[in-house]
Amino acid sequence: MSSPEPPVPRAPHVPYTGGEKESLHTSLDLHRDAVLWKLAGLDDEQVRRPMTPTGTNLLGLVKHLAAVEYGWFCSTFGRETEPFWFDPATEDMAASPDETTADILAFYARARAAADAAIRETDLETTGTAWDGRVVSMRWVLIHMLEDTVRHAGHMDIVRELIDGAVGRYSGTE
């Protein structure tokens, strides 16, 4: 079974004259959508295939991004998160055999929705306490998650190209 086609990006680009929060959030969304495209059309073996000596694979990267979205956007600001069925400190970069592609994509969708609500409802200057005790602002978390998502989307670019030669941010693009 192949992965479902991802949604069309919600916005083709970051608004040229948007506000800071809107611009950061839109940029994050564009890269989140690119992450999903990297799985589109691949079968379960392909999305799980370890492509580096450390075992990096597409599905594990999506699981990781879901866990950190919940952690940074929700836990940091005292918002509800769903209970994890895995230890995010040691098991978030790999999908176990009993975790389906659909399960992990749904987990990522729920994490995105929860993060989006936190972003909408929290001012950029509002602070929360991160998992390691640091006090951070929503602005910092948005920038950090943008950096993390872009970094892992770049990993996914290379992994996807190695699997089947597909390149670009979205189907039919650069």
Tab-separated table of C-alpha atoms in Angstrom, residues 3 31 39 51 56 58 66 133-134 148 150 152:
chain	number	residue	atom	x	y	z
A	3	SER	CA	1.233	6.531	1.249
A	31	HIS	CA	7.784	22.956	5.184
A	39	LEU	CA	6.163	10.166	1.675
A	51	MET	CA	18.938	5.021	4.295
A	56	THR	CA	17.308	7.377	9.241
A	58	LEU	CA	11.168	8.927	6.192
A	66	ALA	CA	5.048	15.049	15.472
A	133	GLY	CA	13.571	23.951	32.330
A	134	ARG	CA	14.461	26.813	29.984
A	148	ASP	CA	13.984	21.758	13.037
A	150	VAL	CA	13.505	22.602	7.607
A	152	HIS	CA	14.569	17.311	8.724
